[in-house]
Coordinates of C-alpha atoms in Angstrom, one line a residue:
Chain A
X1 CA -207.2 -3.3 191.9
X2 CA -209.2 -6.1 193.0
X3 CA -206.9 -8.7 195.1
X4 CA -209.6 -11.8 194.1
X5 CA -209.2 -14.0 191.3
X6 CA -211.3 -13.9 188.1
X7 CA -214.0 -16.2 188.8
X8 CA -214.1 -19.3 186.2
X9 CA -218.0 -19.3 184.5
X10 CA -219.4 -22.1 182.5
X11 CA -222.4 -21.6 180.2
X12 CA -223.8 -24.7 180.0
X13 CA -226.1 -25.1 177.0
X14 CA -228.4 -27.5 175.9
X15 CA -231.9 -29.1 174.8
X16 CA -234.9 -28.9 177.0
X17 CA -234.5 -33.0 178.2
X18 CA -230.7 -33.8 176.8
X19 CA -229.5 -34.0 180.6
X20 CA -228.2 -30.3 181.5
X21 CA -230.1 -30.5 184.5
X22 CA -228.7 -34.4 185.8
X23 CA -225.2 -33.4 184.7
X24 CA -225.3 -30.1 186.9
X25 CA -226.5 -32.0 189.7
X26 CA -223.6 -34.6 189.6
X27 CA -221.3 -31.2 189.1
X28 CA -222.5 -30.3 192.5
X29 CA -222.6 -33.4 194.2
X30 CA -219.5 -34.2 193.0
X31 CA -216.6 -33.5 196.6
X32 CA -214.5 -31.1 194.6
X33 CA -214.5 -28.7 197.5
X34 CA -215.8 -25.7 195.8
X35 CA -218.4 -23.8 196.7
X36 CA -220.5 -23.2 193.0
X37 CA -222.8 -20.5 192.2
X38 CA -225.4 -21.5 190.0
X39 CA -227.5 -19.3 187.4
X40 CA -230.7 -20.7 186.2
X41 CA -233.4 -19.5 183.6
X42 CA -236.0 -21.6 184.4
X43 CA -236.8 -24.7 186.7
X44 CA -236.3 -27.8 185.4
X45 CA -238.5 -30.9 186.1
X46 CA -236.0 -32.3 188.8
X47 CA -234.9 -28.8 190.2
X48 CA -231.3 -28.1 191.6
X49 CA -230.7 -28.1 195.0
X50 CA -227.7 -25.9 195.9
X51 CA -227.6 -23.2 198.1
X52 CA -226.1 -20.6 196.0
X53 CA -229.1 -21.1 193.2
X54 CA -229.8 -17.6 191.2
X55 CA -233.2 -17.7 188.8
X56 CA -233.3 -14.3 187.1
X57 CA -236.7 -14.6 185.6
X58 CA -236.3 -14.9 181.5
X59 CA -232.8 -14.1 179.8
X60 CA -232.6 -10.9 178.5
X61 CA -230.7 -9.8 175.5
X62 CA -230.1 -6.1 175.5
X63 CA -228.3 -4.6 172.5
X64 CA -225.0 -2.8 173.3
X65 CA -225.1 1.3 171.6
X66 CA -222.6 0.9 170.2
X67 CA -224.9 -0.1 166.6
X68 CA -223.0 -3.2 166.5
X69 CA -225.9 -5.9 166.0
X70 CA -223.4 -8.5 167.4
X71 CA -222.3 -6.9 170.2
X72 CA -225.8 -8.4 172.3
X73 CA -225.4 -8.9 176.0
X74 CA -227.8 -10.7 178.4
X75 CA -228.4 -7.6 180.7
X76 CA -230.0 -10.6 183.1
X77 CA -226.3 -12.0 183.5
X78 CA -225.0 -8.6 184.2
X79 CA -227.3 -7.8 187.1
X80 CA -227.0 -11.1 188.6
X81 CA -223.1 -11.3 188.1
X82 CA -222.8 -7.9 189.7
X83 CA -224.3 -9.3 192.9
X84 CA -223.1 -12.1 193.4
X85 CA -219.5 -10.1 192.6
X86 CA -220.8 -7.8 195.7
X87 CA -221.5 -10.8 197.4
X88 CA -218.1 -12.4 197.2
X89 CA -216.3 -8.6 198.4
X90 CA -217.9 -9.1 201.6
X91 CA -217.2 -12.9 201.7
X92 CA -214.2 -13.9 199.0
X93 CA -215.4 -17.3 200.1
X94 CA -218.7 -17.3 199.2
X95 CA -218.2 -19.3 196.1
X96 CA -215.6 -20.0 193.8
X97 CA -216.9 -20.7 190.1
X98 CA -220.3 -20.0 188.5
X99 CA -222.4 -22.4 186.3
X100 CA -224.8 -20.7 184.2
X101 CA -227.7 -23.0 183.5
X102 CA -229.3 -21.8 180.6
X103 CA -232.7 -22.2 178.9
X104 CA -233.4 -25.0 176.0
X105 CA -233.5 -22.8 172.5
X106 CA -230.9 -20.3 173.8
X107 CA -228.5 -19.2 171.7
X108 CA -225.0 -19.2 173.5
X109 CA -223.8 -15.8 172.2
X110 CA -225.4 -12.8 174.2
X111 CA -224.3 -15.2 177.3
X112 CA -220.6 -15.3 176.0
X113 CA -220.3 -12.0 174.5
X114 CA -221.6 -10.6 178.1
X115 CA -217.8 -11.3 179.4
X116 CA -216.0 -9.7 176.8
X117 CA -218.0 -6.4 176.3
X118 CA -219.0 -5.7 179.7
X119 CA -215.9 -4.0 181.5
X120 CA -217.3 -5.0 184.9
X121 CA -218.2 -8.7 184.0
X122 CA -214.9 -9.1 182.3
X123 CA -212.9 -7.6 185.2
X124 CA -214.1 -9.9 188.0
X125 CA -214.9 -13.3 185.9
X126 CA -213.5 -15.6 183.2
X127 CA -215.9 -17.4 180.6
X128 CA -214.0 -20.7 180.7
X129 CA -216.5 -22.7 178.4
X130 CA -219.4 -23.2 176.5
X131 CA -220.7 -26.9 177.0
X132 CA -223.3 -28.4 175.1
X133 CA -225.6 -31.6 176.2
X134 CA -226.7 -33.4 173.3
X135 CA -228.9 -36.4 173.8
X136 CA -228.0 -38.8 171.3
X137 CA -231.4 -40.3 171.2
X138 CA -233.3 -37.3 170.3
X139 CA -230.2 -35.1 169.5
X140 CA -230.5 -35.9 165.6
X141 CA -234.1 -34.6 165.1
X142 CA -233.4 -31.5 167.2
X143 CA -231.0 -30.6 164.6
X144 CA -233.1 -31.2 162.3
X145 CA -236.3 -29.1 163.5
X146 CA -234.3 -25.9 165.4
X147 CA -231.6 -24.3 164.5
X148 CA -230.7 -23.4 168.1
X149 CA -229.9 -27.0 168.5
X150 CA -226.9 -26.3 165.5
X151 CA -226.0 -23.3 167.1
X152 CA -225.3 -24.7 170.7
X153 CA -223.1 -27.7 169.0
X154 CA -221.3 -24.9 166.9
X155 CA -220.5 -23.0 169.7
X156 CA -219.7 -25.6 171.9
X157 CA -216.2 -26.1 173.3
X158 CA -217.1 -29.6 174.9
X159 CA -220.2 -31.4 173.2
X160 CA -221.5 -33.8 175.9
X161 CA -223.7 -36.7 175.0
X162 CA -226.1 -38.1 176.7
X163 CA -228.5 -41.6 176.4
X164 CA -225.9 -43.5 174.0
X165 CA -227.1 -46.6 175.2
X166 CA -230.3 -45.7 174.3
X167 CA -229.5 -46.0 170.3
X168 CA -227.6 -48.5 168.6
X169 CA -223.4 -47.9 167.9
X170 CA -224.1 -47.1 164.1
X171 CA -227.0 -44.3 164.9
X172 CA -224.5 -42.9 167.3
X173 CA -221.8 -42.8 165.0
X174 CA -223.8 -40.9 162.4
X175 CA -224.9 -38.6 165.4
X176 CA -221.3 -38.1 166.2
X177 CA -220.4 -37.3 162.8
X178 CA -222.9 -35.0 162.1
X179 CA -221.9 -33.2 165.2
X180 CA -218.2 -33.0 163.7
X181 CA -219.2 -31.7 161.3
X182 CA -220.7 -28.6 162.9
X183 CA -217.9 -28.5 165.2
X184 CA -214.6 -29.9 164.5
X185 CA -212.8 -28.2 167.8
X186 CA -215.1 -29.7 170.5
X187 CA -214.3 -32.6 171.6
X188 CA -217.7 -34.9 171.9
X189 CA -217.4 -37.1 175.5
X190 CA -219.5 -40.2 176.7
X191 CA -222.0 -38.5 179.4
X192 CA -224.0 -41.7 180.9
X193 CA -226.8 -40.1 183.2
X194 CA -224.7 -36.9 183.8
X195 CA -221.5 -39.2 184.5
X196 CA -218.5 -36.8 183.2
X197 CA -215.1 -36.5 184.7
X198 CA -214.8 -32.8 186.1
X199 CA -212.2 -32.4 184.0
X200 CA -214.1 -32.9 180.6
X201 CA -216.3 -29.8 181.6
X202 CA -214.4 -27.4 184.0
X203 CA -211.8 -25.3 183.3
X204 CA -211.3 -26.4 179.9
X205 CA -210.0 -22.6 179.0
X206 CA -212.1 -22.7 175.7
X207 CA -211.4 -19.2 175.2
X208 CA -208.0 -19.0 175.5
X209 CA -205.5 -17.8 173.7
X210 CA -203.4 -20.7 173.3
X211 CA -202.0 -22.8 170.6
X212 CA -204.4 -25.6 170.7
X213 CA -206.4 -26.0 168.0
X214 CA -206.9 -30.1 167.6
X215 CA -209.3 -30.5 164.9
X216 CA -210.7 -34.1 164.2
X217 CA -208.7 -35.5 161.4
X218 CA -210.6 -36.2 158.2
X219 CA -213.5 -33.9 159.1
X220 CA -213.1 -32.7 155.8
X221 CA -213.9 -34.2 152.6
X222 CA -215.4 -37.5 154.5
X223 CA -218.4 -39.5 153.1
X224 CA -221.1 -38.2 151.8
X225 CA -223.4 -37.1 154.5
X226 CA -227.5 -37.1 154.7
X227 CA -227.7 -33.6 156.9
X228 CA -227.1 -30.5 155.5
X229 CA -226.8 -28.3 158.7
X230 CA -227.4 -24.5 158.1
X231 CA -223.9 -24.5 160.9
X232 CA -220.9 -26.0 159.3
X233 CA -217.4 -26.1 159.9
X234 CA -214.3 -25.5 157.8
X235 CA -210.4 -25.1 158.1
X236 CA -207.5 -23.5 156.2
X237 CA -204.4 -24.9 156.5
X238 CA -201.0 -23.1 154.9
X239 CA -197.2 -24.2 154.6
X240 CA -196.9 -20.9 153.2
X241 CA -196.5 -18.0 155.9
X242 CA -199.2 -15.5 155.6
X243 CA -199.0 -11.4 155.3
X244 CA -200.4 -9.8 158.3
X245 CA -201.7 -7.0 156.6
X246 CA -203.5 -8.7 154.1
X247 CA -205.0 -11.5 156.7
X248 CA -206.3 -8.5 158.9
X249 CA -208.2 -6.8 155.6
X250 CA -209.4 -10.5 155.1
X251 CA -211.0 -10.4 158.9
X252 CA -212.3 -7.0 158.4
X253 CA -214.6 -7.8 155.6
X254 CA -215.3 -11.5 156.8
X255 CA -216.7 -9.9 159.8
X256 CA -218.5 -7.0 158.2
X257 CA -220.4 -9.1 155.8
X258 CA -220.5 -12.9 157.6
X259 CA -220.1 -11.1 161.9
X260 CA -223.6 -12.3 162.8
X261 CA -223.2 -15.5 161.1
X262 CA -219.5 -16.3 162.2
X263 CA -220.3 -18.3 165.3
X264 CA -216.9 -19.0 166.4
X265 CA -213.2 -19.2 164.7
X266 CA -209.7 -19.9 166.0
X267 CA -206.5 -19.5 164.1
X268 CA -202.9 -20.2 164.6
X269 CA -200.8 -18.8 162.3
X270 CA -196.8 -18.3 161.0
X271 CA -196.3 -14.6 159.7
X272 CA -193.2 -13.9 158.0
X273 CA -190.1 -13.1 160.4
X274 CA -191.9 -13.7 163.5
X275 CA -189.9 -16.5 165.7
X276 CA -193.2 -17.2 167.0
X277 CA -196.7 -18.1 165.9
X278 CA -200.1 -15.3 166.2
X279 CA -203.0 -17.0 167.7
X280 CA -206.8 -15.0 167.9
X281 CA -209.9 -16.5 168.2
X282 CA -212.9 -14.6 168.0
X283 CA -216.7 -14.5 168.8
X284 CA -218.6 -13.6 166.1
X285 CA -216.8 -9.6 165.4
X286 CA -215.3 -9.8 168.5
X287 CA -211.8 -11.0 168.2
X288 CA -208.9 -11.4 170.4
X289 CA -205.0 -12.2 169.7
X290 CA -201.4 -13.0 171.6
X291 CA -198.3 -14.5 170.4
X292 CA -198.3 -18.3 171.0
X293 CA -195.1 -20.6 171.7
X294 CA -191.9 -20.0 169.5
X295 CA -191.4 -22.0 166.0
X296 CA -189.1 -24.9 166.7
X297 CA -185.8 -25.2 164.5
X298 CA -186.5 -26.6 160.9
X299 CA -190.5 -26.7 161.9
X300 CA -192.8 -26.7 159.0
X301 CA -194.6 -23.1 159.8
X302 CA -198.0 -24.5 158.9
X303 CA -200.7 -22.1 159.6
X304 CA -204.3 -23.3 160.7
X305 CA -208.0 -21.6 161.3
X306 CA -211.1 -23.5 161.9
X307 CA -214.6 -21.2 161.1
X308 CA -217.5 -22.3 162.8
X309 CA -220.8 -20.3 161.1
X310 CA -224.6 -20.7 159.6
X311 CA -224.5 -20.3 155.9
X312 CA -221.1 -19.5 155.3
X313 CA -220.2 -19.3 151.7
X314 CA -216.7 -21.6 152.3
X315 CA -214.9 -21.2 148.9
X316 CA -215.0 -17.9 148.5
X317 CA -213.8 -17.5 151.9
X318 CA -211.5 -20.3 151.1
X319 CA -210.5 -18.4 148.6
X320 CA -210.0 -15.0 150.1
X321 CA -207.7 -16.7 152.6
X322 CA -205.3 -18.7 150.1
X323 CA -205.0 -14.9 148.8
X324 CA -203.8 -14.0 152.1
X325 CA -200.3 -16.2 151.7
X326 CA -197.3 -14.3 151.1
X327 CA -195.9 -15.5 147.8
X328 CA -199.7 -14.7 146.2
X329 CA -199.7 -11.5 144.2
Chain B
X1 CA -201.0 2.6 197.3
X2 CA -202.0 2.6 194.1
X3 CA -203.3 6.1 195.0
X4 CA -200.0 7.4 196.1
X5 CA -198.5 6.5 193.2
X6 CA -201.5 8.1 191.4
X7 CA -200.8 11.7 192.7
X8 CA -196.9 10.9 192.6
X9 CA -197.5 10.3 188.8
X10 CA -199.2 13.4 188.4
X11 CA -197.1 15.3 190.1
X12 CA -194.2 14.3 187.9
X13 CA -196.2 14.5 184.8
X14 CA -195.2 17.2 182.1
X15 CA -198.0 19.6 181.7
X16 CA -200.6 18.6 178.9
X17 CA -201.6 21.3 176.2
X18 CA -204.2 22.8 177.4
X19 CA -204.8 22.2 181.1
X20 CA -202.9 19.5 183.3
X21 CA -206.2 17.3 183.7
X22 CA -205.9 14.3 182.5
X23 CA -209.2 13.6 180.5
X24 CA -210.0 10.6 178.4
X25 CA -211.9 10.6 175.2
X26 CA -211.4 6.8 174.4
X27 CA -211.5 4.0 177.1
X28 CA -207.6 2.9 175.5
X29 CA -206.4 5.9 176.9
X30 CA -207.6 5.4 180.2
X31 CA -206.1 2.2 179.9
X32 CA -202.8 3.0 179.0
X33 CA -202.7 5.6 181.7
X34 CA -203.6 2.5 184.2
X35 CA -201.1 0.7 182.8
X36 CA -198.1 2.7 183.6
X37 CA -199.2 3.5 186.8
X38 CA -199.7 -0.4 187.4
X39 CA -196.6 -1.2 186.3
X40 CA -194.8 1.5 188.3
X41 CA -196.7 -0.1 191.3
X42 CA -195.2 -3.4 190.8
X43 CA -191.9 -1.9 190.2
X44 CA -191.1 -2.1 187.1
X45 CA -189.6 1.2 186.2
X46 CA -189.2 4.3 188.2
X47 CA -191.0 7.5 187.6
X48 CA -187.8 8.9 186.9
X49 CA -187.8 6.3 183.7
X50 CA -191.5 7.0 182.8
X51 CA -190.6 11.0 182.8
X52 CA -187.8 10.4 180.2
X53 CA -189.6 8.1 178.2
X54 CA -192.6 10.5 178.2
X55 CA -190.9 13.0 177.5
X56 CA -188.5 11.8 174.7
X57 CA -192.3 10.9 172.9
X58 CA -193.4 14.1 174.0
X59 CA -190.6 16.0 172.1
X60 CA -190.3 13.7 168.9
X61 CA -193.7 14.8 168.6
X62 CA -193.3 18.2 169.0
X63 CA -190.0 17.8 166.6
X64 CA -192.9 16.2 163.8
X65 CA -195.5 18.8 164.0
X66 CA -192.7 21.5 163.7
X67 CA -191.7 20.4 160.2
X68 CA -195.3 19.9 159.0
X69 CA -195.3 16.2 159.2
X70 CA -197.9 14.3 161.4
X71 CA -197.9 14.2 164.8
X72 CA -199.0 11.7 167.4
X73 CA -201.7 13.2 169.9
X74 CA -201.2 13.5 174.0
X75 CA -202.4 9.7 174.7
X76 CA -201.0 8.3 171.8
X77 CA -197.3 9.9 172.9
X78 CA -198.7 8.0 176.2
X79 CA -198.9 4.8 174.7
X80 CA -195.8 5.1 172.6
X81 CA -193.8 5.9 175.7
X82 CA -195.4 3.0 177.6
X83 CA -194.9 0.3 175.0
X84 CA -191.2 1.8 174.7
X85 CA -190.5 1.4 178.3
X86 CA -191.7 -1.8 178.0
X87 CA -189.5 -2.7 175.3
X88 CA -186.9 -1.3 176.9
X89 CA -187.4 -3.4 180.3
X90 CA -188.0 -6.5 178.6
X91 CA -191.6 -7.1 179.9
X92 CA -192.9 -7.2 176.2
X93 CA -191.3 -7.9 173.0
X94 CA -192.1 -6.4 169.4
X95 CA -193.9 -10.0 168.7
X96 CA -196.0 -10.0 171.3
X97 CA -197.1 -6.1 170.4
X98 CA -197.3 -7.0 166.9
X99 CA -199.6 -10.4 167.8
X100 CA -201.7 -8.2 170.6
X101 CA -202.2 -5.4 167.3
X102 CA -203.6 -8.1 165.2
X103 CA -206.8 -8.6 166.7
X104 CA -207.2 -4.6 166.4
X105 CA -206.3 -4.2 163.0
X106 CA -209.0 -7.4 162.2
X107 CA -211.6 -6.5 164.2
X108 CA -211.3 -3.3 165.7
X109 CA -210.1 -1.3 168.5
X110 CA -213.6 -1.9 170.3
X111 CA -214.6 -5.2 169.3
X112 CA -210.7 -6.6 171.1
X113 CA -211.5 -9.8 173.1
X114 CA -209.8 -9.1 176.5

C-alpha cells in the first residue's frame, strides 16, 4: 500500500478561445501553496508557464479489450500519469494536484473514463471534476456548429463563463438557459478574464458519491426554447419508493441500448425498508453506488435522477422509470 | 508488514481443493483476498476470527453441494466470509452492501465506478 494520497485531477475542457488557457494561468498564479502539475495537448497562443508543464503530443484514445465501445481510455493520460506518479515516489512533494489542459473539440469521456478503468490511474489519483469554459460571446454558435461544444457543457460539473460583458444581460440569459438545459447539475459561474474563486473549480468532488444532486429549479417544462441541442437533460423525481430489482433491470437495458449516448447521470433514491437513501452516478456504462445519509423521521422519501445524453428518447425512458416504483404492477 | 501478514494468512489458510495456491481468475477475487488481509492489518479482526468465519462458509458450502443444491465456489466462500466478518464487526452494514451491490447488478461487475 501506497502511504501518499490520491492526487485530486481536473479536466478542464473547453473551446479553442473561451479562456481555458487565462483561467489556468490565474489557477497557477494564484498563492494557494500547491505545487500543480499541468497536462497540455497543445500550446495555446499565450502558453503556460509552470514548471511542472507535461505536452504529450496529440490525445490518444485507445479502446479498452474488453469489447466495450465505451470503455475508451486516453492511453496519452496513462503514460503521462504513470510518470509523473514515479515522479512523486521519489519526491511526494513534487506536486500536489494535476490540471489536465485539454484540446478545443475533445470530448471529456476517454479523459474521465481513464480514472475509473485503469487500476493504476485509479489507485494513485482522484478525477475531482470536469470544468467547462464557455465563452458567452461566441459560446451560442459553438453549440450550434459542433457537437463537442454540447458534449463538454453536458459533461461538465462546473460550466465557467467567460466574456459576459462582452454581450448584453438578455443574450446571456438565453446563453445561460440554453446551457441549463444541457446540464441542469453544473452550476454556471461568472469567470471575468479567468477571475474564479478556487473554490468554484477545485475540489468540487464532481464525482462523488454523495447526496447532492441540486438541480436548477424549473429547468423543466420552461419557455419555449429556439435550440434544440442534440445533449439534453432530464430528471425523474418519485414520492413513491422504488424496487431495486426492477431499477437495476432498468439500468441494464438503458445502458445497453443508450451507454454511448448516456453522457452522465446521478440518482438518489429511497428503496423500500432501507433507513437510508442509494446514491450512483455513472459515466456513460460505467456506474458506481454507496449508501448516502439516513432518511430523517416523517421525511418525504422522494427519489431523484438527472440524465445527461445526445438523443435520448426521454419518455420512454420516463416511462420505463415510473415502471420502476414499487406500488406499479 | 503487510507481507508478514501475507504469509501469516496463508499459513493459517484451510487448504483449497486442488492445490493451496491461491490463484485468481477474476480481479474481485484478488480483491477480496486484499481486503481481508488489509483489514487484518489495521486490526480489525484476528486471524483466529478470519479462520472461523472462513471456515463456517467453507463448510456450509460443503453442507450444500452434499445435498445436491448449489454451492458457492472457493472465492465466493472468500467473499461471503469477508462481508460476514464485516457484519459481524460493525465495519459495514447490510445497507451499505446492499447500496455498493447496486451499481453491480446495473452496470456490471466490470463496469463498477471505484
Amino acid at each position: 500500500m501506497s502511504a501518499l494520497q490520491k492526487v485530486p485531477v481536473t479536466i478542464l475542457t473547453g473551446f479553442l478561445g473561451a479562456g481555458k488557457t487565462t483561467l489556468l494561468g490565474r489557477i497557477l498564479k494564484e498563492r494557494h501553496g500547491e505545487r500543480i502539475a499541468v497536462i497540455e495537448n497543445e500550446f495555446g497562443p499565450e502558453g503556460i508557464d509552470n514548471d511542472l508543464l507535461f505536452t504529450g503530443g496529440a490525445e490518444q484514445i485507445v479502446e479498452m479489450n474488453n469489447g466495450c465501445i465505451c470503455c475508451t481510455v486516453r492511453g496519452d493520460l496513462v503514460r503521462l500519469l504513470g510518470e509523473l506518479h514515479a515522479r512523486r515516489e521519489r519526491d511526494p512533494a513534487a506536486f500536489s494536484r494535476v490540471i489536465i489542459d485539454t484540446t478545443g473539440l475533445a470530448d471529456p469521456a476517454p479523459g474521465a473514463q481513464t480514472f475509473f478503468i485503469d487500476d493504476e490511474i485509479a489507485a494513485h489519483y482522484r478525477l475531482d471534476a470536469v470544468i467547462t469554459v464557455v465563452d458567452a460571446l461566441h459560446g451560442g454558435a459553438q453549440l450550434d456548429a459542433h457537437h463537442e461544444a454540447q458534449e463538454q457543457v453536458g459533461f461538465a460539473d462546473r460550466i465557467l463563463l467567460s466574456k459576459a460583458d462582452l454581450v448584453g444581460p438578455e443574450d446571456e440569459r438565453l446563453l445561460r438557459q440554453r446551457l441549463r438545459r444541457i446540464n441542469p447539475r453544473a452550476p454556471i459561474v461568472p469567470a471575468h478574464f479567468g477571475a474564479v474563486p478556487l473554490a468554484e473549480v477545485l475540489d468540487i468532488h464532481g464525482f462523488a458519491l454523495d447526496d447532492i444532486l441540486a438541480i436548477e429549479p424549473g429547468f423543466l417544462g420552461e419557455e419555449t426554447h429556439e435550440h434544440d441541442d442534440a445533449v439534453q437533460s432530464f430528471a425523474f423525481r418519485s414520492d413513491t419508493p422504488l424496487d431495486p430489482e426492477r431499477l437495476q433491470a432498468f439500468f441494464r437495458a438503458a445502458l445497453r441500448e443508450h451507454g454511448p449516448a448516456l453522457m452522465r447521470y446521478k440518482g438518489i433514491v429511497a428503496f423500500p425498508g432501507m433507513a437510508h437513501r442509494v446514491v450512483f452516478q455513472g459515466v456513460h456504462m460505467m456506474m458506481g453506488s454507496d449508501i448516502g445519509s439516513a432518511w430523517r423521521e416523517g421525511e418525504a422519501r422522494e427519489s431523484r435522477l438527472v440524465f445527461i445524453g445526445r438523443e435520448l428518447p426521454q419518455d420512454g425512458l420516463l416511462a420505463a422509470l415510473a415502471a420502476c416504483r414499487v406500488n406499479v404492477s | 508488514m503487510v507481507a508478514d501478514d501475507l504469509q501469516t494468512l496463508l499459513a493459517a489458510l484451510p487448504p483449497a481443493e486442488a492445490d493451496s495456491e491461491v490463484r485468481f481468475a477474476e480481479p474481485w477475487q484478488a480483491r477480496a483476498f486484499g481486503l481481508v488481509v488489509q483489514m487484518n492489518a489495521a486490526g480489525h479482526f484476528t486471524w483466529a476470527e478470519w479462520v472461523e468465519a472462513f471456515s463456517r462458509e467453507v463448510a456450509a458450502a460443503e453442507a450444500a453441494a452434499a445435498v445436491g443444491l448449489p454451492a458457492p465456489g472457493y472465492h465466493a466462500q472468500w467473499l461471503a466470509a469477508a462481508e460476514g466478518l464485516m457484519l459481524a464487526k460493525g465495519i459495514t452494514s447490510y445497507e451499505q452492501l446492499a447500496a455498493r451491490r447496486f451499481a453491480i447488478g446495473a452496470a456490471g461487475a466490470t463496469h463498477v465506478l471505484r
